[in-house]
mmCIF file of C-alpha atoms in Angstrom:
data_model
loop_
_atom_site.group_PDB
_atom_site.id
_atom_site.type_symbol
_atom_site.label_atom_id
_atom_site.label_comp_id
_atom_site.label_asym_id
_atom_site.label_seq_id
_atom_site.Cartn_x
_atom_site.Cartn_y
_atom_site.Cartn_z
ATOM 1 C CA GLN J 11 0.000 0.000 0.000
ATOM 2 C CA VAL J 12 1.274 3.458 -0.928
ATOM 3 C CA GLN J 13 1.117 6.300 1.589
ATOM 4 C CA LEU J 14 2.411 9.851 1.453
ATOM 5 C CA ILE J 15 2.543 11.502 4.863
ATOM 6 C CA THR J 16 3.161 15.241 4.943
ATOM 7 C CA SER J 17 4.473 17.166 7.919
ATOM 8 C CA GLY J 18 6.024 20.491 8.827
ATOM 9 C CA GLY J 19 3.357 23.097 8.142
ATOM 10 C CA GLY J 20 2.560 25.959 10.482
ATOM 11 C CA VAL J 21 2.773 29.699 10.983
ATOM 12 C CA VAL J 22 6.041 31.444 10.213
ATOM 13 C CA PRO J 23 6.936 35.151 10.183
ATOM 14 C CA ALA J 24 7.793 36.875 6.926
ATOM 15 C CA VAL J 25 11.402 36.359 5.756
ATOM 16 C CA GLY J 26 11.465 33.226 7.928
ATOM 17 C CA SER J 27 12.108 29.631 6.878
ATOM 18 C CA LEU J 28 10.228 26.381 7.026
ATOM 19 C CA ARG J 29 10.829 22.823 5.884
ATOM 20 C CA LEU J 30 8.129 20.428 4.807
ATOM 21 C CA SER J 31 8.568 16.672 4.665
ATOM 22 C CA CYS J 32 6.694 14.018 2.751
ATOM 23 C CA LEU J 33 7.361 10.447 3.808
ATOM 24 C CA ILE J 34 6.652 8.121 0.887
ATOM 25 C CA SER J 35 5.820 4.626 2.069
ATOM 26 C CA VAL J 36 5.815 2.097 -0.756
ATOM 27 C CA PRO J 37 6.039 -1.672 -1.170
ATOM 28 C CA ARG J 38 9.509 -2.967 -1.970
ATOM 29 C CA THR J 39 8.503 -3.808 -5.521
ATOM 30 C CA TYR J 40 7.658 -0.187 -6.300
ATOM 31 C CA THR J 41 9.952 2.402 -7.852
ATOM 32 C CA ILE J 42 9.667 6.132 -7.262
ATOM 33 C CA PHE J 43 10.203 8.213 -10.390
ATOM 34 C CA SER J 44 9.610 11.767 -9.256
ATOM 35 C CA GLY J 45 8.358 13.960 -6.453
ATOM 36 C CA THR J 46 6.539 17.270 -6.654
ATOM 37 C CA TRP J 47 5.421 19.912 -4.198
ATOM 38 C CA LEU J 48 2.314 21.853 -5.082
ATOM 39 C CA ARG J 49 0.388 24.585 -3.338
ATOM 40 C CA ARG J 50 -2.997 26.185 -3.505
ATOM 41 C CA ALA J 51 -3.543 29.628 -2.091
ATOM 42 C CA LEU J 52 -6.997 30.882 -1.251
ATOM 43 C CA GLY J 53 -8.738 32.017 -4.411
ATOM 44 C CA LYS J 54 -5.906 30.948 -6.692
ATOM 45 C CA GLU J 55 -5.151 28.071 -9.019
ATOM 46 C CA ARG J 56 -3.067 25.170 -7.814
ATOM 47 C CA GLU J 57 0.609 25.759 -8.554
ATOM 48 C CA ASN J 58 3.422 23.268 -9.105
ATOM 49 C CA VAL J 59 6.110 24.706 -6.878
ATOM 50 C CA ALA J 60 9.006 22.318 -7.367
ATOM 51 C CA SER J 61 9.769 18.896 -8.807
ATOM 52 C CA ILE J 62 12.625 16.436 -8.562
ATOM 53 C CA ASP J 63 13.607 13.411 -10.588
ATOM 54 C CA TRP J 64 14.119 10.653 -8.064
ATOM 55 C CA ARG J 65 16.938 8.939 -9.900
ATOM 56 C CA SER J 66 18.916 11.857 -11.359
ATOM 57 C CA ASP J 67 18.189 14.433 -8.640
ATOM 58 C CA THR J 68 17.346 16.948 -11.363
ATOM 59 C CA THR J 69 15.147 19.719 -10.010
ATOM 60 C CA SER J 70 12.839 22.374 -11.402
ATOM 61 C CA TYR J 71 11.033 25.292 -9.787
ATOM 62 C CA SER J 72 8.269 27.712 -10.530
ATOM 63 C CA ASP J 73 9.390 31.279 -11.114
ATOM 64 C CA SER J 74 7.662 32.410 -7.937
ATOM 65 C CA VAL J 75 9.913 30.302 -5.678
ATOM 66 C CA GLN J 76 13.103 29.992 -7.723
ATOM 67 C CA SER J 77 16.180 30.721 -5.568
ATOM 68 C CA ARG J 78 14.110 30.726 -2.350
ATOM 69 C CA PHE J 79 12.877 27.131 -2.165
ATOM 70 C CA THR J 80 14.931 23.957 -2.438
ATOM 71 C CA ILE J 81 13.451 20.544 -3.144
ATOM 72 C CA ALA J 82 15.357 17.420 -2.124
ATOM 73 C CA ARG J 83 14.850 13.714 -1.642
ATOM 74 C CA ASP J 84 16.317 11.178 0.721
ATOM 75 C CA LEU J 85 16.747 7.892 -1.087
ATOM 76 C CA ALA J 86 17.298 5.773 2.004
ATOM 77 C CA ASN J 87 14.240 7.082 3.826
ATOM 78 C CA THR J 88 12.115 7.683 0.696
ATOM 79 C CA THR J 89 11.293 11.154 1.918
ATOM 80 C CA LEU J 90 10.664 14.268 -0.115
ATOM 81 C CA TYR J 91 11.544 17.643 1.349
ATOM 82 C CA ILE J 92 11.152 21.266 0.503
ATOM 83 C CA GLN J 93 13.158 23.925 2.286
ATOM 84 C CA LYS J 94 11.514 27.307 2.057
ATOM 85 C CA ASN J 95 13.497 30.454 2.795
ATOM 86 C CA SER J 96 12.712 34.152 2.591
ATOM 87 C CA LEU J 97 9.036 33.442 2.974
ATOM 88 C CA ASN J 98 6.528 36.161 2.263
ATOM 89 C CA PRO J 99 2.753 36.366 2.743
ATOM 90 C CA GLU J 100 2.201 35.349 -0.894
ATOM 91 C CA ASP J 101 3.596 31.933 0.047
ATOM 92 C CA THR J 102 0.643 31.328 2.352
ATOM 93 C CA ALA J 103 -1.136 28.261 0.985
ATOM 94 C CA ILE J 104 -1.963 24.625 1.505
ATOM 95 C CA TYR J 105 1.056 22.622 0.397
ATOM 96 C CA SER J 106 0.787 19.050 -0.874
ATOM 97 C CA CYS J 107 3.249 16.483 -2.086
ATOM 98 C CA ASN J 108 2.803 14.242 -5.070
ATOM 99 C CA ALA J 109 4.900 11.289 -6.159
ATOM 100 C CA ARG J 110 4.907 9.387 -9.404
ATOM 101 C CA LEU J 111 5.669 5.760 -8.655
ATOM 102 C CA GLY J 112 4.639 2.246 -9.481
ATOM 103 C CA PRO J 113 5.464 -1.453 -9.615
ATOM 104 C CA LEU J 114 7.440 -3.413 -12.165
ATOM 105 C CA VAL J 115 4.989 -5.790 -13.827
ATOM 106 C CA HIS J 116 6.089 -8.275 -16.476
ATOM 107 C CA GLY J 117 9.145 -6.182 -17.282
ATOM 108 C CA SER J 118 7.379 -2.810 -17.505
ATOM 109 C CA TYR J 119 6.745 -0.136 -14.922
ATOM 110 C CA LEU J 120 3.195 0.971 -14.268
ATOM 111 C CA PRO J 121 3.598 4.379 -12.636
ATOM 112 C CA ASP J 122 0.785 6.439 -11.249
ATOM 113 C CA HIS J 123 0.485 9.632 -9.231
ATOM 114 C CA TYR J 124 -0.108 9.514 -5.501
ATOM 115 C CA TRP J 125 -0.944 12.377 -3.168
ATOM 116 C CA GLY J 126 -0.164 13.259 0.390
ATOM 117 C CA GLN J 127 -2.529 15.217 2.569
ATOM 118 C CA GLY J 128 -2.190 18.987 2.434
ATOM 119 C CA THR J 129 -0.534 21.019 5.137
ATOM 120 C CA GLN J 130 -1.252 24.673 5.810
ATOM 121 C CA VAL J 131 1.601 27.151 5.710
ATOM 122 C CA THR J 132 0.785 30.672 6.864
ATOM 123 C CA VAL J 133 3.308 33.468 6.559
ATOM 124 C CA SER J 134 2.537 36.363 8.875
ATOM 125 C CA LEU J 135 3.692 39.952 8.615
#
């Protein structure tokens, strides 16, 4: 059974920092291909904040968080992280993690997307 467990949300003052974690629990026969952090602010569209290729460690960021946020993964603990620095009130949102993963079946992978529960991050002035 696949589970994504998010932690680390809360209230942080502007220009502060916060780290979110997403523990990805998967059966041994599953392979993780990528991890993504997304957020949805009140009244706004959902935004892909950052993504990482699980094997190559290649990362990508939205323009709104580039140079302030850092996405990372821990291979041994199958955990996805996002370190958020220089936070501002516009970063206030519900943050969720998503992982693309799946089993190897008859020589082919069957990946699918799985979601963790959202966690509220509020940046106060």
